[in-house]
Short mmCIF file of C-alpha atoms in Angstrom, two decimals:
data_model
loop_
_atom_site.label_atom_id
_atom_site.label_comp_id
_atom_site.label_asym_id
_atom_site.label_seq_id
_atom_site.Cartn_x
_atom_site.Cartn_y
_atom_site.Cartn_z
CA MET E 1 -23.85 44.35 74.88
CA PRO E 2 -22.99 47.83 74.63
CA ALA E 3 -23.49 49.77 71.38
CA THR E 4 -19.91 51.49 72.18
CA ASP E 5 -18.12 48.10 72.12
CA THR E 6 -19.67 46.77 69.05
CA ASP E 7 -18.64 49.63 66.96
CA SER E 8 -15.10 49.11 68.33
CA ASN E 9 -15.30 45.16 67.66
CA ARG E 10 -16.44 46.24 64.14
CA ARG E 11 -13.48 48.60 63.73
CA LYS E 12 -10.97 45.91 64.88
CA ARG E 13 -12.15 43.25 62.44
CA HIS E 14 -12.70 45.95 59.42
CA PRO E 15 -8.52 46.05 58.82
CA LYS E 16 -8.26 42.42 58.82
CA ARG E 17 -10.83 42.03 56.12
CA ARG E 18 -9.10 44.59 53.94
CA SER E 19 -5.65 42.99 54.36
CA LEU E 20 -7.03 40.01 53.10
CA PHE E 21 -8.87 40.80 49.84
CA PRO E 22 -5.46 41.51 47.91
CA VAL E 23 -4.18 37.92 49.22
CA VAL E 24 -7.48 36.66 47.32
CA VAL E 25 -7.26 38.42 44.42
CA PHE E 26 -3.90 37.64 43.73
CA LEU E 27 -4.96 33.94 44.35
CA ILE E 28 -8.01 34.29 41.83
CA ILE E 29 -5.48 35.79 38.99
CA LEU E 30 -3.13 33.14 39.86
CA LEU E 31 -5.75 30.09 39.52
CA MET E 32 -6.67 32.40 36.20
CA VAL E 33 -3.25 32.32 34.82
CA SER E 34 -2.37 28.93 35.75
CA SER E 35 -5.95 27.58 34.12
CA GLY E 36 -4.96 29.48 30.66
CA VAL E 37 -1.26 27.96 30.60
CA LEU E 38 -2.64 24.48 31.11
CA ILE E 39 -5.42 25.05 28.43
CA PHE E 40 -2.46 25.91 26.11
CA LEU E 41 0.04 23.02 26.95
CA ILE E 42 -2.97 20.63 26.43
CA ARG E 43 -4.15 22.35 23.06
CA ASN E 44 -0.37 22.50 21.57
CA HIS E 45 -0.35 18.50 22.46
CA ILE E 46 -3.52 18.01 20.90
CA GLU E 47 -2.00 19.47 17.84
CA ALA E 48 1.25 18.34 17.80
CA SER E 49 -0.62 14.53 18.44
CA SER E 50 -1.97 15.13 14.94
CA GLY E 51 0.38 13.41 12.48
CA ALA E 52 3.30 12.86 15.36
CA GLU E 53 4.89 10.08 16.16
CA SER E 54 3.50 7.61 18.94
CA VAL E 55 5.06 4.18 20.69
CA THR E 56 2.58 0.92 19.81
CA LYS E 57 3.63 -2.30 21.35
CA ILE E 58 2.92 -5.21 18.87
CA SER E 59 1.75 -7.54 21.44
CA ALA E 60 -0.51 -5.58 22.88
CA GLN E 61 -2.83 -5.19 19.55
CA ASN E 62 -5.40 -7.71 18.39
CA GLY E 63 -4.31 -10.26 16.72
CA PHE E 64 -2.22 -13.87 17.03
CA ALA E 65 1.48 -14.67 17.49
CA CYS E 66 3.51 -16.80 15.38
CA GLU E 67 6.74 -18.43 14.34
CA TYR E 68 9.30 -15.95 12.25
CA SER E 69 9.50 -18.82 9.25
CA GLU E 70 5.31 -19.11 9.07
CA ALA E 71 5.13 -14.95 8.89
CA GLN E 72 7.05 -15.10 5.90
CA LYS E 73 4.31 -16.92 4.18
CA LEU E 74 1.37 -14.75 5.51
CA TYR E 75 0.04 -12.10 3.34
CA PRO E 76 -2.46 -9.56 4.19
CA TYR E 77 -6.27 -10.51 2.64
CA SER E 78 -9.56 -9.47 3.24
CA ASP E 79 -9.95 -9.18 6.82
CA GLY E 80 -7.21 -11.71 7.73
CA VAL E 81 -4.21 -12.97 6.12
CA LEU E 82 -3.80 -15.61 3.30
CA LYS E 83 -1.14 -18.32 4.50
CA VAL E 84 0.62 -19.90 1.59
CA THR E 85 2.89 -22.86 1.71
CA ALA E 86 3.98 -25.33 -0.82
CA THR E 87 1.34 -27.86 0.31
CA ARG E 88 -1.30 -26.10 1.39
CA ALA E 89 -3.17 -22.39 0.70
CA ALA E 90 -5.35 -20.73 3.91
CA TYR E 91 -7.40 -18.23 4.63
CA LEU E 92 -6.99 -17.32 8.62
CA SER E 93 -8.92 -14.99 10.54
CA MET E 94 -7.65 -12.68 13.14
CA ASP E 95 -7.70 -15.03 15.99
CA GLY E 96 -5.32 -17.26 13.77
CA SER E 97 -8.04 -19.94 13.07
CA GLU E 98 -8.42 -21.15 9.39
CA ILE E 99 -11.48 -20.49 7.69
CA PHE E 100 -10.70 -22.56 4.75
CA GLY E 101 -7.52 -24.42 3.32
CA VAL E 102 -6.99 -25.67 0.01
CA ASP E 103 -4.41 -28.31 -0.59
CA ILE E 104 -1.83 -27.60 -3.30
CA GLU E 105 1.50 -29.18 -4.66
CA MET E 106 3.56 -26.25 -5.50
CA ASP E 107 7.47 -26.20 -5.68
CA SER E 108 7.74 -22.17 -5.30
CA PRO E 109 4.11 -20.66 -4.90
CA PHE E 110 3.63 -16.84 -4.90
CA CYS E 111 0.73 -14.45 -4.18
CA VAL E 112 -0.99 -11.82 -5.95
CA ILE E 113 -3.80 -10.10 -4.03
CA ASN E 114 -6.27 -7.99 -5.62
CA GLY E 115 -9.63 -6.70 -3.16
CA ASP E 116 -11.18 -9.71 -2.75
CA TYR E 117 -9.62 -12.23 -5.26
CA ALA E 118 -6.15 -14.36 -4.66
CA LEU E 119 -4.07 -15.63 -7.19
CA VAL E 120 -1.50 -18.39 -5.95
CA ALA E 121 0.71 -20.09 -8.60
CA ASP E 122 3.88 -22.16 -9.09
CA SER E 123 6.83 -19.94 -9.95
CA GLY E 124 8.74 -22.09 -12.99
CA GLY E 125 5.82 -24.76 -12.10
CA TYR E 126 2.24 -25.67 -14.00
CA PHE E 127 -0.46 -25.14 -11.80
CA CYS E 128 -2.22 -21.97 -10.54
CA ILE E 129 -5.66 -21.53 -8.05
CA LEU E 130 -7.88 -18.76 -7.23
CA LEU E 131 -9.59 -17.63 -4.20
CA SER E 132 -12.25 -15.76 -2.66
CA PRO E 133 -12.74 -15.47 0.97
CA GLU E 134 -15.27 -17.82 0.61
CA GLY E 135 -13.13 -20.45 -0.78
CA LEU E 136 -11.76 -21.85 -3.66
CA ILE E 137 -13.03 -20.54 -7.23
CA TYR E 138 -10.85 -23.04 -9.28
CA LYS E 139 -7.57 -25.15 -10.11
CA GLN E 140 -5.95 -24.78 -13.35
CA GLN E 141 -2.92 -26.42 -15.05
CA MET E 142 -0.74 -24.51 -17.52
CA SER E 143 0.53 -25.57 -20.74
CA GLY E 144 3.93 -24.02 -19.73
CA ALA E 145 5.95 -23.38 -16.81
CA ILE E 146 4.44 -20.29 -15.26
CA SER E 147 6.70 -17.59 -14.96
CA PHE E 148 4.61 -14.31 -13.73
CA GLY E 149 0.82 -13.85 -12.76
CA ALA E 150 -1.91 -10.80 -12.46
CA LEU E 151 -5.05 -10.23 -11.27
CA SER E 152 -8.21 -7.66 -12.26
CA LYS E 153 -10.37 -6.50 -9.47
CA ASP E 154 -13.18 -8.47 -11.08
CA GLY E 155 -11.08 -11.70 -10.65
CA LEU E 156 -9.95 -11.83 -14.32
CA ALA E 157 -6.14 -13.72 -14.41
CA ALA E 158 -3.29 -13.35 -16.42
CA ILE E 159 -0.15 -15.58 -16.65
CA ILE E 160 2.72 -15.43 -18.57
CA MET E 161 4.34 -18.74 -19.17
CA GLU E 162 6.66 -20.43 -21.20
CA GLN E 163 5.63 -21.80 -24.74
CA GLN E 164 7.62 -23.95 -27.14
CA SER E 165 9.01 -22.04 -30.44
CA LYS E 166 7.62 -19.04 -28.88
CA LYS E 167 9.39 -16.03 -26.85
CA GLY E 168 6.58 -16.53 -24.29
CA ALA E 169 2.84 -16.22 -24.14
CA VAL E 170 0.11 -14.51 -22.21
CA TYR E 171 -3.06 -16.76 -21.24
CA VAL E 172 -6.07 -15.27 -19.71
CA MET E 173 -8.51 -16.72 -17.86
CA ASP E 174 -12.16 -15.56 -16.82
CA ILE E 175 -13.36 -15.61 -13.19
CA ALA E 176 -14.40 -19.06 -13.78
CA GLY E 177 -10.88 -20.05 -15.26
CA ALA E 178 -12.13 -20.42 -18.78
CA SER E 179 -9.95 -19.29 -21.52
CA LEU E 180 -10.43 -16.05 -22.94
CA VAL E 181 -7.34 -15.32 -24.74
CA GLN E 182 -3.68 -16.65 -25.40
CA TRP E 183 -1.45 -14.37 -26.72
CA ASN E 184 1.82 -15.69 -27.96
CA SER E 185 4.81 -13.39 -28.53
CA VAL E 186 6.93 -14.59 -31.88
CA GLU E 187 8.62 -11.40 -32.68
CA SER E 188 7.73 -8.59 -30.07
CA GLY E 189 10.13 -10.17 -27.70
CA TYR E 190 10.10 -12.02 -23.94
CA PRO E 191 6.88 -11.15 -21.94
CA VAL E 192 7.93 -9.69 -18.69
CA SER E 193 4.90 -8.44 -16.75
CA VAL E 194 1.10 -8.10 -17.11
CA GLU E 195 -1.65 -5.36 -15.87
CA PHE E 196 -5.05 -5.23 -17.03
CA SER E 197 -6.73 -1.77 -17.31
CA PRO E 198 -8.60 -0.32 -14.60
CA ASP E 199 -11.93 -0.88 -16.71
CA GLN E 200 -10.37 -4.79 -17.19
CA THR E 201 -10.96 -4.24 -21.16
CA ILE E 202 -7.22 -4.15 -22.05
CA LEU E 203 -4.36 -5.88 -20.97
CA ASN E 204 -1.25 -4.42 -21.17
CA ILE E 205 2.20 -6.43 -21.70
CA SER E 206 5.95 -5.37 -20.90
CA LEU E 207 8.27 -6.93 -23.42
CA ILE E 208 11.85 -6.99 -23.67
CA ASP E 209 13.57 -7.48 -26.94
CA THR E 210 17.07 -8.99 -26.70
CA ASP E 211 17.50 -9.91 -30.90
CA GLY E 212 19.52 -6.65 -31.29
CA SER E 213 22.88 -5.33 -30.00
CA SER E 214 21.00 -3.80 -26.85
CA MET E 215 17.64 -4.11 -24.86
CA ILE E 216 14.75 -2.91 -26.58
CA ALA E 217 11.63 -2.53 -24.12
CA HIS E 218 7.94 -2.58 -25.41
CA LEU E 219 4.34 -2.06 -24.48
CA LYS E 220 1.85 -4.55 -26.16
CA GLN E 221 -1.37 -3.77 -25.71
CA ILE E 222 -4.16 -5.88 -26.38
CA ARG E 223 -8.35 -5.42 -26.38
CA LEU E 224 -10.02 -8.40 -24.43
CA PRO E 225 -12.87 -10.23 -25.67
CA SER E 226 -16.44 -8.64 -24.26
CA GLY E 227 -18.95 -11.53 -25.27
CA THR E 228 -20.70 -12.34 -28.42
CA ASP E 229 -20.40 -9.00 -29.76
CA ASN E 230 -16.89 -9.23 -29.47
CA PRO E 231 -15.42 -12.40 -29.25
CA LYS E 232 -11.89 -12.16 -30.21
CA ALA E 233 -8.84 -10.19 -28.75
CA GLU E 234 -7.90 -7.44 -30.53
CA ASP E 235 -4.20 -6.30 -31.23
CA LEU E 236 -4.42 -2.42 -30.33
CA ALA E 237 -1.05 -0.67 -30.26
CA ILE E 238 2.57 -1.29 -29.34
CA TYR E 239 4.90 1.04 -27.74
CA THR E 240 8.95 1.50 -27.68
CA PRO E 241 10.25 4.06 -25.60
CA GLU E 242 13.51 5.42 -25.88
CA THR E 243 15.25 3.04 -23.26
CA THR E 244 17.52 0.08 -23.19
CA THR E 245 16.88 -1.15 -19.87
CA ILE E 246 13.94 -3.43 -18.48
CA LEU E 247 10.40 -2.26 -17.44
CA PRO E 248 8.93 -4.82 -15.30
CA SER E 249 6.74 -2.74 -13.72
CA ILE E 250 3.35 -1.92 -14.95
CA CYS E 251 0.29 0.30 -13.50
CA TYR E 252 -2.09 3.29 -14.45
CA ILE E 253 -2.36 7.09 -13.91
CA GLY E 254 -6.09 7.38 -13.56
CA GLN E 255 -8.18 5.40 -15.70
CA ASN E 256 -6.38 5.67 -19.50
CA MET E 257 -2.89 6.33 -18.65
CA PRO E 258 -0.79 3.04 -18.25
CA VAL E 259 2.88 3.35 -16.96
CA LEU E 260 5.84 1.48 -17.22
CA ALA E 261 8.76 1.82 -14.48
CA GLY E 262 12.15 0.18 -14.16
CA ILE E 263 15.18 0.87 -12.14
CA SER E 264 15.37 4.55 -12.88
CA ASP E 265 12.73 5.38 -15.74
CA ILE E 266 9.33 5.92 -15.66
CA VAL E 267 7.33 6.43 -19.13
CA GLY E 268 3.47 7.09 -19.58
CA PHE E 269 1.46 6.19 -22.53
CA SER E 270 -1.49 9.04 -23.44
CA GLY E 271 -2.96 9.50 -26.87
CA GLY E 272 -0.59 7.78 -28.77
CA GLU E 273 2.36 9.51 -27.15
CA ILE E 274 4.89 8.42 -25.14
CA LYS E 275 5.64 10.60 -22.18
CA THR E 276 9.20 10.49 -20.42
CA LEU E 277 10.09 12.65 -17.25
CA ASP E 278 12.81 15.48 -17.50
CA LYS E 279 14.74 13.98 -14.69
CA LYS E 280 15.18 10.18 -13.94
CA TYR E 281 15.35 8.73 -10.44
CA GLY E 282 18.39 7.30 -9.09
CA GLN E 283 16.52 4.02 -7.96
CA ILE E 284 13.20 2.99 -7.91
CA ILE E 285 12.11 0.79 -5.29
CA SER E 286 7.99 0.57 -5.90
CA VAL E 287 5.69 2.05 -8.36
CA PHE E 288 1.98 1.68 -7.74
CA SER E 289 -1.43 3.30 -8.48
CA VAL E 290 -3.40 5.95 -6.09
CA ASP E 291 -6.73 6.78 -7.33
CA SER E 292 -5.77 9.57 -10.06
CA GLY E 293 -1.88 9.66 -9.57
CA LEU E 294 1.14 7.53 -9.11
CA ALA E 295 3.46 6.50 -5.81
CA VAL E 296 6.82 6.23 -6.51
CA ILE E 297 8.95 5.08 -3.63
CA TYR E 298 12.79 5.40 -4.60
CA THR E 299 16.23 6.74 -3.71
CA ASP E 300 18.44 8.97 -5.22
CA GLY E 301 21.60 6.65 -5.03
CA VAL E 302 22.79 3.58 -3.31
CA GLY E 303 22.71 4.21 0.51
CA GLN E 304 20.62 7.47 0.15
CA GLU E 305 17.43 7.78 2.43
CA ILE E 306 14.19 6.66 1.24
CA LYS E 307 11.30 9.23 -0.61
CA MET E 308 8.14 9.11 -1.98
CA GLU E 309 6.79 11.68 -4.41
CA TYR E 310 3.05 11.25 -6.31
CA LEU E 311 3.00 11.97 -9.99
CA THR E 312 -0.40 13.17 -11.21
CA ALA E 313 -1.09 13.26 -15.16
CA SER E 314 0.62 16.05 -15.60
CA PHE E 315 3.71 13.81 -15.52
CA THR E 316 6.09 16.01 -13.44
CA ARG E 317 8.29 15.83 -10.35
CA GLY E 318 7.21 17.35 -7.46
CA ASN E 319 7.49 17.89 -4.09
CA PHE E 320 8.94 14.24 -2.02
CA LEU E 321 8.59 12.83 1.49
CA VAL E 322 11.51 11.20 3.32
CA LEU E 323 10.07 7.61 4.40
CA GLY E 324 13.54 6.59 6.40
CA ASN E 325 16.51 4.57 5.64
CA SER E 326 14.90 1.36 4.53
CA PHE E 327 11.83 0.44 3.08
CA ILE E 328 9.65 -2.70 3.80
CA ASP E 329 6.03 -2.53 1.88
CA ALA E 330 3.24 -0.26 1.21
CA ASP E 331 -0.08 -0.73 0.45
CA SER E 332 -3.17 2.03 -0.53
CA ARG E 333 -6.80 2.51 -0.36
CA ASP E 334 -9.26 5.29 -1.08
CA GLY E 335 -6.35 7.91 -1.53
CA LYS E 336 -4.35 6.82 1.58
CA ILE E 337 -1.02 4.92 1.64
CA VAL E 338 0.46 3.28 4.30
CA VAL E 339 4.09 2.48 4.57
CA ALA E 340 6.03 0.26 6.57
CA SER E 341 9.75 1.93 6.77
CA ASP E 342 12.65 1.28 9.38
CA ASP E 343 10.49 0.23 12.63
CA LYS E 344 7.57 2.86 11.67
CA ILE E 345 4.21 2.54 9.93
CA LEU E 346 2.93 5.52 8.25
CA LEU E 347 -0.13 6.45 7.29
CA ILE E 348 -0.09 9.29 4.21
CA ASP E 349 -2.10 11.37 2.31
CA ALA E 350 -0.89 10.48 -1.49
CA ALA E 351 -2.05 14.05 -2.95
CA THR E 352 -0.66 15.90 -0.55
CA LEU E 353 2.17 13.60 1.25
CA GLN E 354 1.02 14.89 4.55
CA ILE E 355 1.75 12.27 7.24
CA ILE E 356 -1.86 11.75 8.99
CA HIS E 357 -0.13 9.13 11.36
CA SER E 358 3.29 7.72 12.29
CA VAL E 359 4.09 5.04 15.08
CA THR E 360 7.11 3.12 16.10
CA VAL E 361 6.68 -0.27 16.30
CA ASP E 362 8.96 -2.68 18.65
CA GLN E 363 9.05 -5.85 16.67
CA GLU E 364 10.32 -6.46 13.18
CA ILE E 365 7.87 -5.43 10.38
CA ILE E 366 7.58 -7.91 7.38
CA ARG E 367 4.43 -6.64 5.48
CA VAL E 368 1.73 -4.11 6.23
CA GLY E 369 -1.66 -3.56 4.23
CA PHE E 370 -5.52 -2.21 4.44
CA GLU E 371 -8.20 -4.60 5.87
CA ASN E 372 -11.31 -4.18 4.68
CA ASN E 373 -12.55 -3.08 7.66
CA GLY E 374 -10.36 0.25 7.20
CA LYS E 375 -7.71 -0.69 9.96
CA ILE E 376 -3.99 -1.24 9.35
CA LEU E 377 -2.71 -4.59 9.00
CA VAL E 378 0.83 -5.81 10.25
CA ILE E 379 2.58 -8.78 9.60
CA THR E 380 6.06 -9.04 12.30
CA ALA E 381 8.67 -11.51 12.46
CA ASP E 382 6.80 -12.92 15.10
CA SER E 383 2.92 -12.15 15.18
CA VAL E 384 -0.10 -10.71 13.07
CA ARG E 385 -2.01 -8.00 14.35
CA GLU E 386 -4.51 -4.92 14.04
CA ILE E 387 -3.53 -1.38 14.30
CA PRO E 388 -6.29 1.41 13.90
CA LEU E 389 -4.85 4.25 12.59
#
């Protein structure tokens, strides 16, 4: 081909290349902008998903189905559930199979769980049993009708029972079912609840005295026997807060401050002093210990939304978190609280009241609790399921 023809062809192709170059640059810029927008949207979605609500189909989770009437008798326990009926207490795995069972005869059984131990007692009856995940520890018959029970983390059990010619009695058993102490109330009032201190050395008894013209609440403290050096119980103190209401709930802030709670009052006891709040609650629904503080679930009045506060040892009311319109159940572990409210399950950091995670479920929730493996166990109207939060 002649050289002149080659130069001519090059000149003809050159304008085409230059005309495509702006288009290619524009497409590259558009691709970069689109990529940037996509990255921005994905990042915002990830950040928004942290602590945000998601929908969980309960039937798709690990667990087993059950009838509504059976679900009412199930309690989160260890890495499964405890099924309590009038004739049997059984520990079930997450596939619904029975690990062990104990035959009982109780008209109105109730269940108290603390860690690896479960106390099942007959309200108004005389029998109780203590269980661990390995099976039955003991069966015990009381000398009076049972009205209340409490458990320590190491399996000490305290039973409030009727006692002839007394206002009531508190019977304390060790892990083997042997008697540690029996305290009879003669003049102090009727015992309504009991609770062990975190170190299990002190028994706290909430009393109500009705002899006068109005009800008077007391907190009775007893030091429990600790062995051969201290074989007998010791009366420590009795406190009388300025309230005319029953204070049936007992829990602890930290290791050394017992707290009594009633319908609207929360009273703390520290260093021989009685601590009260400047502002009362409208209606207290639930109170329980969380690490070094106290979780209070309450409303400002009838029909109002459900809220939660976290009280520290300073005993002052601070920020609150709105939970919903109805409270169902709650459990705490390692500074975190799982709450079932309305159709939601919330995982909350107790100290900051930050919602770590929230899910909406498609079944009626009956109970929730932490399993030993860290997962959340949910008992609904027709199933038992695990939810990893």
